[in-house]
PDB file of C-alpha atoms in Angstrom:
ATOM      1  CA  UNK A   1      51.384  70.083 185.060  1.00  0.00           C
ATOM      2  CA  UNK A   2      52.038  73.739 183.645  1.00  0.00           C
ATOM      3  CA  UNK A   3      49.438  75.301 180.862  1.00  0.00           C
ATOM      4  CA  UNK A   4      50.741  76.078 177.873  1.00  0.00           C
ATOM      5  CA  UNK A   5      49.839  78.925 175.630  1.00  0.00           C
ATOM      6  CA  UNK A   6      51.330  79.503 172.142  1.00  0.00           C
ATOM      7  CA  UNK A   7      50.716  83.482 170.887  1.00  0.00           C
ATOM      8  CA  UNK A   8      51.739  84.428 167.559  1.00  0.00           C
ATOM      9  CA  UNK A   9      51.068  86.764 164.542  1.00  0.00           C
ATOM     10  CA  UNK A  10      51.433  84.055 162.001  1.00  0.00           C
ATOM     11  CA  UNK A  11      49.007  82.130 160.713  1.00  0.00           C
ATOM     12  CA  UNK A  12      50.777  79.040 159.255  1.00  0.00           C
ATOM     13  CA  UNK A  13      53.336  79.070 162.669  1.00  0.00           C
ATOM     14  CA  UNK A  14      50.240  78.505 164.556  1.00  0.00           C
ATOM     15  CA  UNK A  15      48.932  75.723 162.062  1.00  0.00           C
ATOM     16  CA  UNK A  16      52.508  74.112 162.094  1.00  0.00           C
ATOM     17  CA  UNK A  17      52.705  74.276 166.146  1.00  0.00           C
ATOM     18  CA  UNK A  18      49.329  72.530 166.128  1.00  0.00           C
ATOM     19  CA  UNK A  19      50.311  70.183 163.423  1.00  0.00           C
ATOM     20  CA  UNK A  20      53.253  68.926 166.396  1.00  0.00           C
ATOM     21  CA  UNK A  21      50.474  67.898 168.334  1.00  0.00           C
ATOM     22  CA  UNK A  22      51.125  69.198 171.962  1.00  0.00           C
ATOM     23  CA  UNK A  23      48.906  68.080 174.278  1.00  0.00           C
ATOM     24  CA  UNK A  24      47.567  70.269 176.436  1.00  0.00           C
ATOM     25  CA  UNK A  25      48.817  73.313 174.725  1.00  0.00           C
ATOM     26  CA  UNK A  26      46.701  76.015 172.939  1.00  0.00           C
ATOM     27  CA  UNK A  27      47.586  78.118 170.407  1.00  0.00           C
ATOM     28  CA  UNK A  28      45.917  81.728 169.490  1.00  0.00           C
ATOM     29  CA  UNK A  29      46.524  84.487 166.784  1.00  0.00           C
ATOM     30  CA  UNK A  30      47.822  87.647 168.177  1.00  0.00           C
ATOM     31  CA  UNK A  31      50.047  90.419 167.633  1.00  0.00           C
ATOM     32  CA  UNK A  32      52.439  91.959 170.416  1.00  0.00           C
ATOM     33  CA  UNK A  33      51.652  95.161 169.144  1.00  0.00           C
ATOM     34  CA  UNK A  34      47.827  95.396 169.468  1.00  0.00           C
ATOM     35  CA  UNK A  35      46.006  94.991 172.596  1.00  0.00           C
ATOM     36  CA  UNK A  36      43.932  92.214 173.930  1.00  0.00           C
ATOM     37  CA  UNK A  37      46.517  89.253 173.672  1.00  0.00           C
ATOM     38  CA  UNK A  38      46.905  90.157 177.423  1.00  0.00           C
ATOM     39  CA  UNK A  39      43.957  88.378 178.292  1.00  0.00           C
ATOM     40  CA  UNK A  40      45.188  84.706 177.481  1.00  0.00           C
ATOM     41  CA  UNK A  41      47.168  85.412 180.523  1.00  0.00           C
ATOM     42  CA  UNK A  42      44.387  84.952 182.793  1.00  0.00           C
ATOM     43  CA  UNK A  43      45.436  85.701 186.541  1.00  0.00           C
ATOM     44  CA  UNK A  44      48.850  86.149 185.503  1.00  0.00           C
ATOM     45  CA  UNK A  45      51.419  83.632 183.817  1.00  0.00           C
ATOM     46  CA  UNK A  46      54.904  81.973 185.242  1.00  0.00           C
ATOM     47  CA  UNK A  47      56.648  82.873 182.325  1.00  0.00           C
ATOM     48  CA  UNK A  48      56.459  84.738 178.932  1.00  0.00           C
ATOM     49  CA  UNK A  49      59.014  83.662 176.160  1.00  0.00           C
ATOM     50  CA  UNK A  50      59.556  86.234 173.478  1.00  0.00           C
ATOM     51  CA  UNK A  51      61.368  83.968 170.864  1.00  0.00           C
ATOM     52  CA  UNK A  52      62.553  86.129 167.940  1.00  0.00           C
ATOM     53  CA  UNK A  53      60.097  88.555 168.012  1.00  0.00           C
ATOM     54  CA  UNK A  54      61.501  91.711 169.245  1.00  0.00           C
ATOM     55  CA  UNK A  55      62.653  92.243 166.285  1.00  0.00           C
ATOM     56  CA  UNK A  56      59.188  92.450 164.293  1.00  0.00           C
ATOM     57  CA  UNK A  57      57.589  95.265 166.965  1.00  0.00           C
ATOM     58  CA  UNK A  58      57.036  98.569 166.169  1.00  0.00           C
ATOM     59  CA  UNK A  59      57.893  99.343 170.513  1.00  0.00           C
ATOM     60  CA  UNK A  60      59.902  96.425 171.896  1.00  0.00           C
ATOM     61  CA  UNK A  61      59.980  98.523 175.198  1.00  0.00           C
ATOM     62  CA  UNK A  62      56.138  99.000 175.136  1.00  0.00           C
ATOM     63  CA  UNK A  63      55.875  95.107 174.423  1.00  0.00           C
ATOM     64  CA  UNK A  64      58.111  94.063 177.358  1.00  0.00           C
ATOM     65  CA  UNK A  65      56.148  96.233 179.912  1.00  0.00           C
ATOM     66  CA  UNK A  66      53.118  94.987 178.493  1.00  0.00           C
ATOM     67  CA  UNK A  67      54.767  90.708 178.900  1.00  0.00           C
ATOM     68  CA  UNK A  68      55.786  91.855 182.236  1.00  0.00           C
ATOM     69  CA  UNK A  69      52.172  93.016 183.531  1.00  0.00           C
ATOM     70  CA  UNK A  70      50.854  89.943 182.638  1.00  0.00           C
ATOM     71  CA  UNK A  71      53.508  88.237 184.968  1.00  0.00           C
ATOM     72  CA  UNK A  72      52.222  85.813 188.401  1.00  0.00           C
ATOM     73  CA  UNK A  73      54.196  87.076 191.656  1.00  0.00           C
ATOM     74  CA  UNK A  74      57.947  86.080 190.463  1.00  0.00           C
ATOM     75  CA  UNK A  75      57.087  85.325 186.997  1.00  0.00           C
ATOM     76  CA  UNK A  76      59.793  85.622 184.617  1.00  0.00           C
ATOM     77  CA  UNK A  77      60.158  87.181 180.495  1.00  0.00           C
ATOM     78  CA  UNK A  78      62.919  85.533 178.655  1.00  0.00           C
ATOM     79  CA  UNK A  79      63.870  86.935 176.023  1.00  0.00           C
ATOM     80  CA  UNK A  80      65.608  85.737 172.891  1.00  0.00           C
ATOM     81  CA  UNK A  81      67.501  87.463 169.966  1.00  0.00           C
ATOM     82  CA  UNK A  82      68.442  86.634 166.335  1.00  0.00           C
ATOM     83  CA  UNK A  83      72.129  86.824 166.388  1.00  0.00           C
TER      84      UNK A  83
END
């Protein structure tokens, strides 16, 4: 069993997410931009999913060096794009 950790900047996507009812799963306001949001990473994360987002940054590039520090050993960013 995997932890799972739901960042976002939105206030109603996090209500909706916890409205599904994931068990297990934990959900906190943050903002790719701003620091701090690094530290629900704890010792490091398997993977970071930046879903539509890059978008919405002021520095994509800063924002992916930042997902990548908070990587385990072989941890992995995936990244997805509107169209």
């Amino acid at each position: 069993g995997g932890v799972v950790t739901g960042l976002d900047h939105s206030a109603e996507y996090l209500r909706r997410a916890r409205a599904r009812g994931a068990a297990g799963a934990a959900f906190a306001r943050a903002n790719l931009d701003a620091p701090g949001w690094e530290e629900a990473a704890g010792d490091g994360v398997a993977h970071v999913l930046a879903c539509n987002l890059l978008h919405e940054v002021v520095d994509p590039e800063a924002g992916l060096r930042r997902a990548r520090a908070v990587l385990a050993p072989g941890g992995l960013v995936h990244v997805s794009l509107q169209n």
